[in-house]
Structure formats: structure tokens, C-alpha cells
XYZ file of C-alpha atoms in Angstrom:
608
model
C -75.541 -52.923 -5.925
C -75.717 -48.854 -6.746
C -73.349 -47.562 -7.943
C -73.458 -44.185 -5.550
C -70.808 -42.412 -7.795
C -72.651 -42.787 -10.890
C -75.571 -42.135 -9.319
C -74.742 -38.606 -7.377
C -73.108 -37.722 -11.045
C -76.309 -37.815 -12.473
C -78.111 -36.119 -9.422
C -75.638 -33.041 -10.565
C -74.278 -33.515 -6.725
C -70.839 -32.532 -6.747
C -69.695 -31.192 -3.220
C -67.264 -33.600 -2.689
C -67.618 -33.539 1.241
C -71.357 -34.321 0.671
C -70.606 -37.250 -1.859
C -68.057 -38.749 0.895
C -70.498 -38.477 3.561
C -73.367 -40.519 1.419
C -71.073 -43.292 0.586
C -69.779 -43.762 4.387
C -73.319 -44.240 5.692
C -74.687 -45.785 2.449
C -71.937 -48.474 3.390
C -72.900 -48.748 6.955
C -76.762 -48.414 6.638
C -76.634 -51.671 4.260
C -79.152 -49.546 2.321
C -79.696 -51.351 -1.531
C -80.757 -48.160 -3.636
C -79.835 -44.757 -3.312
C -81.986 -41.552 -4.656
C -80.945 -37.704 -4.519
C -84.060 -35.731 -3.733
C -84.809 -32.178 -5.244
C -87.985 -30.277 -4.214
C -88.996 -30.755 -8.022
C -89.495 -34.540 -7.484
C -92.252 -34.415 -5.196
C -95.029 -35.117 -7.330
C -93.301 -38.150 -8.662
C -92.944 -39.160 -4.565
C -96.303 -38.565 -3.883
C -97.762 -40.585 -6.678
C -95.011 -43.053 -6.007
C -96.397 -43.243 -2.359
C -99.918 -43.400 -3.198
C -99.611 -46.450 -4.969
C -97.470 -47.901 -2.776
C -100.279 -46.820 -0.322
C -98.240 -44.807 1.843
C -100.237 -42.111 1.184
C -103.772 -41.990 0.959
C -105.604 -38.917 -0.655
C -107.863 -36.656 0.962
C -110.107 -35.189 -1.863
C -107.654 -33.308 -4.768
C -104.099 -32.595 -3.927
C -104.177 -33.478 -0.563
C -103.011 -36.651 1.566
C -103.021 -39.185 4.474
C -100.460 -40.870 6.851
C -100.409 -42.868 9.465
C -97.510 -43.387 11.664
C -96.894 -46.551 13.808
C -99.421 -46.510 16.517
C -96.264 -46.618 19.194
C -94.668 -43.414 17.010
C -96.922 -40.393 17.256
C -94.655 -37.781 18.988
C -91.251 -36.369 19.466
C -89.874 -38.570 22.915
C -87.908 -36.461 24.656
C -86.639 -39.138 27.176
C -85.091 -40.453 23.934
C -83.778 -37.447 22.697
C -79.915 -36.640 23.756
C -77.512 -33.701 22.926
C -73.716 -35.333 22.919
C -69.954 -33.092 22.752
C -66.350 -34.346 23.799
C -66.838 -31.408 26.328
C -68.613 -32.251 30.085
C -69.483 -28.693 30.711
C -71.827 -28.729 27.826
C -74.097 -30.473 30.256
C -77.375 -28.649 31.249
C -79.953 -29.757 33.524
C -82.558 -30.112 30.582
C -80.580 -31.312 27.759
C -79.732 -34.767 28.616
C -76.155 -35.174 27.782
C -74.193 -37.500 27.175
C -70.464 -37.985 25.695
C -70.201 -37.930 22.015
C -67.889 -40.897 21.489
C -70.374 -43.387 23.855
C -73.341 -41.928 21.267
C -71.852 -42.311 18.194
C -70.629 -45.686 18.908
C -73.919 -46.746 20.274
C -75.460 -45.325 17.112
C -73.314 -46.746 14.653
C -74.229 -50.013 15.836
C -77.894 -49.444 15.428
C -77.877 -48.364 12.042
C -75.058 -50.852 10.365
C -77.325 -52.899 8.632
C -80.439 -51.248 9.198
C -81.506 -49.966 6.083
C -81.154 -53.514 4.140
C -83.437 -53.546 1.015
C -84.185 -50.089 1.082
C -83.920 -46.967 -0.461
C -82.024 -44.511 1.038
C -82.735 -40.734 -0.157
C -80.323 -38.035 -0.148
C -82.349 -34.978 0.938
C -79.568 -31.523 0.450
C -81.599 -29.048 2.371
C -81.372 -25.184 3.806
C -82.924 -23.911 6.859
C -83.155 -20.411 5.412
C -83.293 -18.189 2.345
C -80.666 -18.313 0.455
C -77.960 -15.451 0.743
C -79.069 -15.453 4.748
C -76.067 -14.013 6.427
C -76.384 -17.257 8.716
C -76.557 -19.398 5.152
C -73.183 -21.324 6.747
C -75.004 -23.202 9.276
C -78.509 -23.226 7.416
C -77.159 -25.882 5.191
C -77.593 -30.058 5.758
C -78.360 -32.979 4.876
C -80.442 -35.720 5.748
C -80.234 -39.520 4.599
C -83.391 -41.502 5.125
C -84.657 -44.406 4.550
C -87.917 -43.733 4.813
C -90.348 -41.857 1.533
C -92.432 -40.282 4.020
C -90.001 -38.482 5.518
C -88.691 -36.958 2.164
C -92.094 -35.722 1.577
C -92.639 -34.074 4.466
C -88.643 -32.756 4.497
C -90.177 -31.257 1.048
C -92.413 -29.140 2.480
C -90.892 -28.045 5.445
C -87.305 -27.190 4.142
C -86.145 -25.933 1.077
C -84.742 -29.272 -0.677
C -82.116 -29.352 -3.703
C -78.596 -29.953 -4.806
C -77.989 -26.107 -5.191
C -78.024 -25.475 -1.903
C -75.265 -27.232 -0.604
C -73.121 -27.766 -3.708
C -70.826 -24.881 -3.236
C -70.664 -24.684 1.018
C -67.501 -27.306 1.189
C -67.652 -28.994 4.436
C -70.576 -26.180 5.938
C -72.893 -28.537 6.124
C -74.512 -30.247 9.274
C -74.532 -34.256 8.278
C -78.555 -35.951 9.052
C -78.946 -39.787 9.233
C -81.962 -41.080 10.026
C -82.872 -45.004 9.993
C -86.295 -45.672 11.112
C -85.498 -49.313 12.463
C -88.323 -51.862 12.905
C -90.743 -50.148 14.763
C -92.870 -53.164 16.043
C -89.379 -54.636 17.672
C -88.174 -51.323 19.493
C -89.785 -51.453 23.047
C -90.712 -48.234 22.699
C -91.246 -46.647 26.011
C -89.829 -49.873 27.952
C -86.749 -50.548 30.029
C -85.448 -52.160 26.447
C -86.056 -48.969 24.224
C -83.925 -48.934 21.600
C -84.501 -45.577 19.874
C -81.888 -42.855 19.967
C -82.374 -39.408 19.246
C -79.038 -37.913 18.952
C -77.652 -34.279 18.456
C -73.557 -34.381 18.459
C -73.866 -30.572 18.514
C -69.728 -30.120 18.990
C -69.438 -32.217 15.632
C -72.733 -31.029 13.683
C -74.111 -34.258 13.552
C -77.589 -35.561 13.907
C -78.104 -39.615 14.394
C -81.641 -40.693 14.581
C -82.361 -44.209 14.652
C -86.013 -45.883 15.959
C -88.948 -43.657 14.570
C -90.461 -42.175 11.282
C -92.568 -39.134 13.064
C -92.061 -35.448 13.423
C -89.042 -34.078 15.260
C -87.593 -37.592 15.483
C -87.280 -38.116 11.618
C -87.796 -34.580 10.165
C -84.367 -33.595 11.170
C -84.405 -30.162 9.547
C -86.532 -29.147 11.992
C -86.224 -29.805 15.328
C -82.556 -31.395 15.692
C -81.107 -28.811 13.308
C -82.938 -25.904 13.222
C -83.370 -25.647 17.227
C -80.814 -28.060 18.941
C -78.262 -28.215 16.559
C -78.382 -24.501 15.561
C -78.604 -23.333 19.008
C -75.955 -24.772 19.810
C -73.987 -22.819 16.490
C -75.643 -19.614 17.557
C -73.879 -19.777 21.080
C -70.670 -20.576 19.580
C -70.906 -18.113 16.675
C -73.284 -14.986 18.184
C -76.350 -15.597 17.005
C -79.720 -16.938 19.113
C -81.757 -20.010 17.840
C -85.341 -20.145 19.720
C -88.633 -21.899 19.529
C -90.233 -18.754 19.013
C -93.037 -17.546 16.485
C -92.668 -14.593 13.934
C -95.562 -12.235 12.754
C -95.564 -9.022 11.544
C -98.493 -6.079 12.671
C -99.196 -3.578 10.110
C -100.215 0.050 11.083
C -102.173 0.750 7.634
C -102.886 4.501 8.799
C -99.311 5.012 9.728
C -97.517 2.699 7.223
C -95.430 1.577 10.138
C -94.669 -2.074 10.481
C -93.356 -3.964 13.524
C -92.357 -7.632 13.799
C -93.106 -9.470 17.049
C -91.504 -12.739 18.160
C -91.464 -14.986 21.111
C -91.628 -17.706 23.181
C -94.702 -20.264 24.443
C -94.701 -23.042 26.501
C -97.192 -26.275 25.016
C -100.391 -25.459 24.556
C -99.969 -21.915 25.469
C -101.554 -20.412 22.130
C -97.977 -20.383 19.850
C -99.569 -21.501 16.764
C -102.747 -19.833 17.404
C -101.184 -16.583 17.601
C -98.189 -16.486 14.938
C -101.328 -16.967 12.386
C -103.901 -14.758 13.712
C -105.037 -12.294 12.035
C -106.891 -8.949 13.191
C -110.421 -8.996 15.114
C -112.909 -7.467 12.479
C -113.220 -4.240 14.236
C -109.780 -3.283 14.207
C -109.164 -4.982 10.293
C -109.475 -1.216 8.597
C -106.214 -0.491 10.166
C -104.146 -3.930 11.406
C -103.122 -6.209 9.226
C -100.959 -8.906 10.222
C -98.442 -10.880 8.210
C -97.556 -14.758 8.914
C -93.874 -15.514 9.194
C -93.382 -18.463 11.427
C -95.044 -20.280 14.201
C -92.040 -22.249 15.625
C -88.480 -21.515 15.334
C -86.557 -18.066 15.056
C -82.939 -17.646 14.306
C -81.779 -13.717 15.796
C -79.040 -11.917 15.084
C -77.648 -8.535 15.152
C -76.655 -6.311 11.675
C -74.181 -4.533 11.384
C -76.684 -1.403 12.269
C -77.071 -2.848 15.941
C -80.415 -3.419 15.128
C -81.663 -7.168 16.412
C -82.771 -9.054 13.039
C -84.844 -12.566 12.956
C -86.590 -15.180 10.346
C -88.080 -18.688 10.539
C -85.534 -20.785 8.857
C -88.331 -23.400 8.117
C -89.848 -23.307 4.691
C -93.551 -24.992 6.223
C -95.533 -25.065 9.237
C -96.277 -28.745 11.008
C -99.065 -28.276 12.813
C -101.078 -29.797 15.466
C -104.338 -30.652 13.946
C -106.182 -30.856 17.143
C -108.671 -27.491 18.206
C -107.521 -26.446 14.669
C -111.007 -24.655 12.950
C -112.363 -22.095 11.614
C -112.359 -19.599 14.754
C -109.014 -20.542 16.702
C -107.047 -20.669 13.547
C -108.793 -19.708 10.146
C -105.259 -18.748 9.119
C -104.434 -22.458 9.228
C -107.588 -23.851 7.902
C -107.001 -21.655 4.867
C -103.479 -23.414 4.270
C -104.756 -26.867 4.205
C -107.268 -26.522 1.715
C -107.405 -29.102 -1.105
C -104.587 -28.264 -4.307
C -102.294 -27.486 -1.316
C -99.935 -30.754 -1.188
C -101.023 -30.679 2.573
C -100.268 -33.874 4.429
C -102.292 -34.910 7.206
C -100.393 -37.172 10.022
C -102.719 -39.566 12.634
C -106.006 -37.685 12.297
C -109.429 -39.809 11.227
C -109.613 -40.450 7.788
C -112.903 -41.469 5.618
C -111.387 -44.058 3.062
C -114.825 -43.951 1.242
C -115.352 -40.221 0.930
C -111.621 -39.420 1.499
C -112.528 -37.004 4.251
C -110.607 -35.931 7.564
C -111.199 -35.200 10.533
C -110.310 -34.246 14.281
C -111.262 -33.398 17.601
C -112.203 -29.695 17.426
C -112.167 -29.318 13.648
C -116.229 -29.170 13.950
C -119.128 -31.238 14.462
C -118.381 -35.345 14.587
C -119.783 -36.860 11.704
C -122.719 -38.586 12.359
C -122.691 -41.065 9.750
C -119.805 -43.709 10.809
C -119.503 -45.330 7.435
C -116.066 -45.495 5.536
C -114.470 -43.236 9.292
C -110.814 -45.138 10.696
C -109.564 -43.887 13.468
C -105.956 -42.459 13.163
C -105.026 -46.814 14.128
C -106.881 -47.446 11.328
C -109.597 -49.168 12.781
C -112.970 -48.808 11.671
C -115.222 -46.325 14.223
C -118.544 -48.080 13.507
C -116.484 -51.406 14.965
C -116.373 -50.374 18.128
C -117.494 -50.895 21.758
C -117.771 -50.552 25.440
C -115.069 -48.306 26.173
C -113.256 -47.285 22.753
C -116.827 -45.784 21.441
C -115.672 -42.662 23.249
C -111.703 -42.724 22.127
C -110.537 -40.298 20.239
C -110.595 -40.230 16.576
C -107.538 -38.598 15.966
C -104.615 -39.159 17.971
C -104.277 -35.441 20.627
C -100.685 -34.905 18.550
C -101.877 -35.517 14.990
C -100.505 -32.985 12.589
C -100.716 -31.275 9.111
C -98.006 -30.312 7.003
C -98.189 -27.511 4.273
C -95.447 -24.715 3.042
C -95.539 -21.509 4.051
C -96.365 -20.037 0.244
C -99.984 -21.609 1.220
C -100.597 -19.849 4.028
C -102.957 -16.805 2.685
C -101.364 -13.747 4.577
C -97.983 -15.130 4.790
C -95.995 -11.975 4.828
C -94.701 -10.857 1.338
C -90.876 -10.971 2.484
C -90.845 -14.002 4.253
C -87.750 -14.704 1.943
C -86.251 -11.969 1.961
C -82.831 -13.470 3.087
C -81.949 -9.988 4.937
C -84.520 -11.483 7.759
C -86.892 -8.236 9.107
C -86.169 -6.507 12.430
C -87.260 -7.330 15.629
C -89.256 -4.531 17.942
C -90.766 -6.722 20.192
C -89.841 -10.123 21.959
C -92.438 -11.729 23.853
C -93.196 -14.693 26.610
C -96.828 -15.997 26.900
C -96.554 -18.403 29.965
C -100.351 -19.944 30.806
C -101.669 -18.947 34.213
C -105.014 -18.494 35.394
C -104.817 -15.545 37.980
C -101.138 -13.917 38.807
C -100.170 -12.818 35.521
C -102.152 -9.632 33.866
C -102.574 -9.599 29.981
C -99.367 -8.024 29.174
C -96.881 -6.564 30.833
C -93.788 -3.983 29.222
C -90.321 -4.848 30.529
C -87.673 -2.521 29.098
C -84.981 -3.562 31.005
C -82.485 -6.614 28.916
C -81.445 -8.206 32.148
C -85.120 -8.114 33.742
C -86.083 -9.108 30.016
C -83.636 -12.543 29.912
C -85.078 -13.085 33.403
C -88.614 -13.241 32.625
C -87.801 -15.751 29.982
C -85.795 -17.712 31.781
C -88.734 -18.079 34.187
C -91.526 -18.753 31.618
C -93.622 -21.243 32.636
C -97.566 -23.185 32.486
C -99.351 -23.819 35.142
C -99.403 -27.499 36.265
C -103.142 -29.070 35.850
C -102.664 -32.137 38.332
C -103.940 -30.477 41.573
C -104.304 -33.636 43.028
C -100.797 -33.266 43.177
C -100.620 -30.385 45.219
C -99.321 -28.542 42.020
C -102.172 -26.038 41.116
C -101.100 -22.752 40.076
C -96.920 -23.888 40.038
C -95.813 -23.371 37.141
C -93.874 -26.075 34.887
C -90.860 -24.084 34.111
C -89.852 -23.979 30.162
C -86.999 -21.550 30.265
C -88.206 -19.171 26.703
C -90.246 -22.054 25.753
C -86.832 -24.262 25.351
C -86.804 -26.428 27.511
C -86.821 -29.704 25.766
C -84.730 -28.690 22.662
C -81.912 -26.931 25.469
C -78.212 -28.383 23.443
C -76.038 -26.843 26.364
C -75.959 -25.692 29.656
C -78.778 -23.238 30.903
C -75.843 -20.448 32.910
C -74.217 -20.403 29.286
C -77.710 -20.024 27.761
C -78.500 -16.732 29.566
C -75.298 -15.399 29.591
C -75.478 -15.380 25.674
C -78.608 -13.804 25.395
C -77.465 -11.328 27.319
C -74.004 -11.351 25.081
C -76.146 -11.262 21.851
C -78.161 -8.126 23.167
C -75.494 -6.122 24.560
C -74.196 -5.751 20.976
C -77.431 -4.148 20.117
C -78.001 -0.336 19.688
C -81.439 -0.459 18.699
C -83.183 -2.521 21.423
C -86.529 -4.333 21.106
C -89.015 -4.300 23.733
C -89.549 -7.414 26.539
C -93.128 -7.700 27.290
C -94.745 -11.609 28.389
C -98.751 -12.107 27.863
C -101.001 -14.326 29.193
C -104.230 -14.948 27.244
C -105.575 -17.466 30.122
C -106.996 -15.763 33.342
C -109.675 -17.374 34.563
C -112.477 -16.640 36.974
C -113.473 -18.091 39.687
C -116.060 -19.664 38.239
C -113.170 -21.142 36.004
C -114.399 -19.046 32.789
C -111.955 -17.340 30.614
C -111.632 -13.794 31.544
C -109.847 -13.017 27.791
C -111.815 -13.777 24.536
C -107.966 -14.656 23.149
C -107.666 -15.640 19.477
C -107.960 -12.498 16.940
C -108.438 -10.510 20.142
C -104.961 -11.026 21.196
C -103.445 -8.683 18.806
C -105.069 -5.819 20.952
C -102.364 -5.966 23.888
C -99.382 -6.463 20.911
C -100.540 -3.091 19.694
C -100.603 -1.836 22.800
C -97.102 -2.740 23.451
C -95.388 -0.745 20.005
C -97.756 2.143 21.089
C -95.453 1.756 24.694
C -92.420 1.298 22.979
C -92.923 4.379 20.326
C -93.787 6.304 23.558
C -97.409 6.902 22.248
C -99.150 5.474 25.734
C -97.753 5.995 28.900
C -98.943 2.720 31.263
C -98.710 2.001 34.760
C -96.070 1.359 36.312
C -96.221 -2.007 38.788
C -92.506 -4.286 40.453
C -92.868 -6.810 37.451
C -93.345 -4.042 34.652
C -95.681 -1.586 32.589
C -99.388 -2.490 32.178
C -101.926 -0.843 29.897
C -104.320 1.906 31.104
C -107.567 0.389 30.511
C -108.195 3.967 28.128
C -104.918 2.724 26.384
C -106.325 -0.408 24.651
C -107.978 -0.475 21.696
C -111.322 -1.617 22.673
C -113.660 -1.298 19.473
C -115.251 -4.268 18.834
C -114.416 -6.114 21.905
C -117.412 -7.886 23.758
C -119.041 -6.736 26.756
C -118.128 -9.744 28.951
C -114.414 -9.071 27.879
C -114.906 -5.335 28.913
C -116.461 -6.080 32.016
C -113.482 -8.750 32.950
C -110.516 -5.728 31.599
C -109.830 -4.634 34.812
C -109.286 -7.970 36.303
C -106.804 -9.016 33.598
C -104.922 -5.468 33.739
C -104.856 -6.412 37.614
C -100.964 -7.340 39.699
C -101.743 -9.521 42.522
C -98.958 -9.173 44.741
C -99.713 -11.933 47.243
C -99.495 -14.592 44.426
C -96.534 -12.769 43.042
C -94.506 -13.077 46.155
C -95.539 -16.632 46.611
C -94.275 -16.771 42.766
C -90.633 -15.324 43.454
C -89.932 -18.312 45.876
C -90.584 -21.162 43.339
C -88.633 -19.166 40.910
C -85.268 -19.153 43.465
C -85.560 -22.248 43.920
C -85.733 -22.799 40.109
C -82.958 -20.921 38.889
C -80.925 -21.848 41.394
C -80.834 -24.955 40.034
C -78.390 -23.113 36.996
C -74.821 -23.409 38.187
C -72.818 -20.074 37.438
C -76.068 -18.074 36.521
C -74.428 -14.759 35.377
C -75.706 -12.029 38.298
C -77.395 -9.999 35.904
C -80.289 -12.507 35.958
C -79.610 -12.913 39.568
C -79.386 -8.613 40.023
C -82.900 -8.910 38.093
C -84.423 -11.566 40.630
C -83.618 -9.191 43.509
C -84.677 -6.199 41.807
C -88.256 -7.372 40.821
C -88.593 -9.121 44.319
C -87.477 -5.996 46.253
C -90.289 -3.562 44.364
C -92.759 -6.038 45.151
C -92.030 -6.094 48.969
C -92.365 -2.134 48.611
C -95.347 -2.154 46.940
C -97.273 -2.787 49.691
């Protein structure tokens, strides 16, 4: 049996608070070894994992996984946010009462982790010397190598980083349980995802994938640290970071918001400038998925991505929607690929969208896998990679990650912005300067629905500033703190939302999107610094057609600008009803939002 003292003495671990927590769990987990992690033990992991063949490599300094075919997403039916207080209960965040979870949890793991290892990962969702350092810190027990590895790159991992916070710490178990014997997705699913937000405690038991083991991410640095922000004045968001640079000017601005699933997130936290407007833009990478905002002392409103990596949806990923992201997975780059198709003879990868499908089938598994040239009838046209296979690689490989990315200050924010995904009501961009009207619009982001079978086409899915699913209390308390947070600010950013996904009725694109899209963020600091003037419509400012910078841009784009810079009232009004009817569903809304509702439906009655 370990000896876990000896064993976190030589791992140079000595909060005490820490070393109490391992040996509880270690105890209840049944686990046989124990192992403190530092980010300078990865290589030894990785080799450790390729011969165990948990790893496979992909060419030089690159590598494989595969999850359990039944565990290739974050399951949100799973996934629960617990307190010893009722009214923490929203309508999205599936609560439940912390003593019932823990209990139930408890159970699970006692025993769980028999014959394995179980790794001590200290971690820190943010620079060190953040002023939000206090609830930064955790960490995660695992039993499970890949998880470290992928903790590795995602968070910044060592004993230094939690060794002097006392008790500041949020405590991580995961157990990854037998997968094949979970009824995953059944009546008898036995996977818990559990925040205890009130107690800063994260219990994961039943998976080894993503936002269900990775706990840095998802259940700490959104749930968990949402929930910290509300009760300590700060805002935790599923929102990108990037940074525009005015070269001619020298002025910088940093942009960050909110997008609903497949509403271009990713795409657009690592774009970079189209190449007619690269002379003057440059932009700078900070995250692509969460933001933690607060305000300084200077009532200015100050943000950074607490992650230290970007996990990234492989799928559409190339050379034109995301060169940024190509770039960062590039062989020497420790990148992990997660469930794509993997050549075991030529230690290639690929995935739907990455380019042309190799034509020779030889040595090509599927993300299960199998072998491609094995099958028929119906799997010959299955996928190769699995829709949410990923890639994992820090943000220090990302080529125009911006140079103070670290910088534990964080960098102001002058814009905040919601890209819902509609395909005629909403223009390109839109200004809002007012905070109230600004909260609102979030809290009424949304994506079109795509089953119009269903009667649904053009209602939109509602993801309240792209939070829905990672919501830790109720949605009323929600907006009222936003609009706590920004009352405190002197120095206000600008509201705007976009909407790269107009269509035609011929169902084209009317927006090139990609690189393009930086054209309408430029726009927007232009509005803000009072340098364009806009026009005025009863949901906000729009750009003068003369206002955008249009170098560059192609001629069907041109020919399509007036449509996207276009308000269609009818469909707005229609819009306003299915948004009542949504936030009504928000007991004790604060009026503000509700003042804002009124106010945006009124002007569009009188714009008639």
C-alpha cells in the first residue's frame, strides 16, 4: 500500500489542506498507487502512455486517443449543479440538493479506483498573481493518465500553485468507472456529473472525455467559477477573447463574447485579418472558450481566458475556416488528437472537413477503431471521425497568440459581443450602447432550430450568452449580476451581437464569414470611438454601407451588403413574442431586462 505521506513529501506538496484532501479520497477511491503531477512530467506520461498504448503517435511529437465509443461528449442530462440552498435552482442548471449528490457520489466512487493509479493534478485556471488567483486554484484526482495529459495542456499544472493558498482551493475527483457497465444513455445510467458549487466541489464519476473528466475546464472554470463570480463580483462566461490591432493608429481593442454551438466561436477567436486589410489589422489570439470579467479599481471592465490550451473540435477544422488552428497542431506541438481517423501505418489523421478523403484505405481506423477498407453496405458512408472529435494543444502554440496572454493584470474589455445563428432577421452587426438593452440581448441569444419538420424553422433555441448548459444558479440572479457587475463600471464597453449566417433564398450564404468577419468588429470600435456615425434602427446601430471597410471583399459579398445591413421588422415582431414567452420563464427577472423588452418592442411598433 502507498504510503501517501511519504509520497506527497517527496512531491514537495505541503499545503496541508491539499494533503488531507488526497488521503480522504485516496481512502475512499480504493486507488493502489498515488502520483503528484507537475507540468514537467509530461514527457515521461506521454512515453509512459505510448507504450502502454494509450497513446498512439501521429508523425513527431504528436498523438492519438480514442475514447470509449459510448464516451465522446460532455452529457449534459448527466451533468448537475448541487447547494444546501433551493433557490439556487434555475431552469437550465439541473439542480439538485448537495447532501442527496454527495452521498450518491460517494457511493460510486468507494472502491472504484481499485488497482489504479490515482494522480494528483495541483492546477490554476489563470496566471499567476491574477487578482481572481483565490478561486483560480484546484485540484483534480484522477484515475485515469489520459486525463493528466490533457489537464497538462489545458491548465497550468504544479505544486507551486496551490502550495501557499490554504484551504482556496476548489477540490476535483474524477473516477472514470467501467465504462462498458454504465448504461450510458439508458434508464440505468450511472454517470454523475456533479458541481457542489456552495461547497467548491466537483464529483465526476462515469466517463474519461472532455468536460466530463477535464475538470479544469468546464466544471471549474465555467460552472464552478460562475457560480464564485456571482457570489464574489466577478462574471465567468463561455465567451472567446481576441484582440484587433489598429497598426496605423497603435490603438488596440479586445473583443469578447458569447456563441451558441456551431455559431462560429472557435472560428472567430482565431481568425486572423482578410489579406486586404492585413497592412493595418492584426489580430491577437487569447481564448476561444471561457472568459473570467471583472472590474479594476479604474472602473474599467477587465477579462482573460483562465485556460492555459484550446480543445478544439476537429471537425470543418482546415486551412481556410481556421488556419490559426491548423498552425497549432502541427507536428513538435504535443498536440493530442481525440476520436478523429487515424492511419496506424503512416500515423496520419484525419477528419471530415480537414481536406480531401484519402483515397487509399490502407492502414485508415475509424475513430472505433475499425478498419475503413472493412466495411460495407451502410457504414461505407459513416463518418470517419466521430462529429465531436477534438484536438488539444497550449496556447504558446498557437502562432499569433497575443504576446500578453499572461499577463496576470488580464487586458480591458471595449467590446462584448453575441453572435446568435439566423438566416434572415438579424443584420451583420448591430451597436447596442445601452447595459440593460445590452444584458437583454444576451439573455435572448439564440440559433435557429434546423428541424422544420417540426414546425421550428427560424425559432430560435435560446442559449442565454451562450450559457445555457454550464448555467450553476438561477437565470433572475444571473442577469441581475451582470447588471450588478456593470453598474460598477465607469468606463463602459460596447454591446453589439453579429450574425455571420444570412442566407438567401436560394439558401446561399449572403456573408463570406471567416477572416471577413473582422470587418463588422472594426466597424464597431470605429462606432464606439465615435469615428462612424450608423443608422439608427428599434434593436440598435447598423453600419452605413460607406462605413465598412470593403477593400478586398468579393463582389458577391458586395452585391449581398445591403441585404445583411437590412432590419426586417415583420420577423422582428414575430421575434419579440417567442422572446416573452422565453424570459418569462425567469422568475423575479429584475425589470431592467424587462424595461429593455418593452423598450425595443415599443420602437419597433413605431417604426412602421
Amino acid at each position: 500500500m502507498t504510503d501517501v505521506d511519504a509520497t506527497l513529501d517527496a512531491a514537495g506538496l505541503t499545503n496541508t489542506h491539499v494533503r488531507e484532501y488526497v488521503k480522504h479520497w485516496f481512502e475512499i477511491t480504493g486507488a493502489e498507487r498515488l502520483e503528484v503531477v507537475n507540468a514537467s512530467d509530461d514527457d515521461r506520461l506521454v512515453a509512459e502512455a505510448v507504450e502502454a498504448g494509450e497513446l498512439l503517435p501521429v508523425g513527431q511529437g504528436r498523438y492519438y486517443s480514442r475514447s470509449y465509443y459510448k464516451d465522446t461528449a460532455r452529457a449534459e442530462e448527466r451533468t448537475i449543479v448541487a447547494t444546501s440552498d433551493e433557490g439556487d435552482k434555475g431552469v437550465y442548471n439541473n439542480w439538485r440538493p448537495a447532501a442527496e449528490m454527495k452521498d450518491k457520489l460517494v457511493g460510486l466512487m468507494t472502491g472504484a479506483s481499485a488497482g489504479k493509479t490515482m494522480y494528483v493534478i495541483p492546477y490554476l485556471m489563470a496566471p499567476p498573481g491574477s487578482p481572481l488567483e483565490n478561486f483560480a486554484a484546484g485540484v483534480e484526482l484522477t484515475d485515469n493518465r489520459n486525463v493528466v495529459m490533457q489537464m497538462i495542456r489545458m491548465a497550468r499544472v504544479g505544486v507551486d500553485h496551490i502550495n501557499d493558498l490554504g484551504d482556496s482551493f476548489v477540490r476535483a475527483v474524477h473516477v472514470t468507472g467501467d465504462l462498458p457497465n454504465l448504461g450510458q444513455g439508458t434508464p440505468d445510467d450511472q454517470r454523475y456529473f456533479v458541481t457542489v458549487a456552495d461547497e467548491r466541489t466537483i464529483l465526476h464519476y462515469g466517463s474519461s472525455y472532455g468536460g466530463n473528466a477535464l475538470l479544469g475546464k468546464i466544471a471549474h472554470g465555467l460552472r464552478q467559477g460562475a457560480y464564485d463570480g456571482w457570489k464574489n463580483g466577478f462574471l465567468v462566461e463561455q465567451f472567446m477573447l481576441l484582440g484587433v490591432v489598429d497598426k496605423e493608429t497603435g490603438k488596440k481593442y479586445h473583443i469578447c463574447g458569447g456563441f451558441p454551438s456551431a455559431s462560429g466561436k472557435t472560428n472567430l477567436a482565431m481568425t486572423l485579418a482578410p489579406d486586404a486589410l492585413g497592412d493595418r489589422y492584426y489580430v491577437e489570439f487569447y481564448g476561444d472558450d471561457i472568459a473570467w470579467l471583472w472590474v479594476g479599481d479604474d472602473g474599467k471592465l477587465y477579462g482573460m481566458n483562465p485556460e492555459n490550451g484550446v480543445f478544439g473540435v476537429a471537425k470543418d477544422t482546415n486551412e481556410k475556416t481556421n488556419p490559426t488552428a491548423v498552425d497549432s497542431i502541427v507536428e513538435g506541438t504535443g498536440a493530442i488528437f481525440t476520436n478523429v481517423a487515424y492511419n496506424a501505418k503512416t500515423q496520419e489523421v484525419w477528419w471530415e472537413g480537414k481536406g480531401p478523403k484519402p483515397t487509399d484505405l490502407d492502414g485508415w481506423e475509424d475513430w472505433k477503431g475499425d478498419l475503413i477498407a472493412d466495411r460495407s453496405g451502410e457504414e461505407v458512408d459513416a463518418p470517419w471521425a466521430h462529429p465531436n472529435s477534438r484536438f488539444t494543444t497550449t496556447l504558446a502554440n498557437v502562432p499569433n497568440v497575443a504576446k500578453d496572454f499572461e499577463d496576470p493584470a488580464g487586458v480591458e474589455i471595449h467590446g462584448v459581443i453575441f453572435g446568435g445563428r439566423t438566416r434572415d432577421r438579424e443584420p451583420l452587426v448591430r451597436a447596442i450602447t445601452d447595459v440593460a438593452e445590452g444584458v437583454y440581448d444576451g439573455l435572448t441569444l439564440g440559433a435557429e432550430a434546423t428541424a422544420a419538420a417540426d414546425g421550428l424553422e427560424g425559432v430560435l433555441r435560446y442559449d442565454p450568452m451562450s450559457m445555457r448548459p454550464f448555467m450553476s444558479y438561477a437565470e433572475a440572479d444571473y442577469a441581475a449580476h451582470w447588471l450588478e457587475v456593470f453598474s460598477r463600471t465607469t468606463t463602459k464597453p460596447i454591446f453589439a451581437h453579429v450574425n455571420w449566417f444570412q442566407r438567401g433564398d436560394d439558401g446561399r450564404f449572403l456573408w463570406p464569414g471567416y477572416r471577413e468577419n473582422l470587418r463588422p468588429l472594426v466597424w464597431l470600435m470605429q462606432y464606439k470611438n465615435g469615428e462612424v456615425e450608423g443608422v439608427e434602427t428599434p434593436v440598435g446601430v447598423i453600419p452605413k454601407r460607406e462605413e465598412l471597410l470593403l477593400d478586398g471583399l468579393d463582389e458577391q459579398a458586395l452585391a449581398d451588403l445591403d441585404t445583411v445591413l437590412t432590419i426586417d421588422t415583420d420577423r422582428w415582431k414575430q421575434e419579440m413574442g417567442h422572446r416573452e414567452k422565453h424570459l418569462a420563464q425567469f422568475d423575479g427577472l429584475p425589470e431592467e431586462i424587462w424595461e429593455a423588452h418593452r423598450r425595443v418592442a415599443a420602437a419597433l411598433e413605431a417604426s412602421e
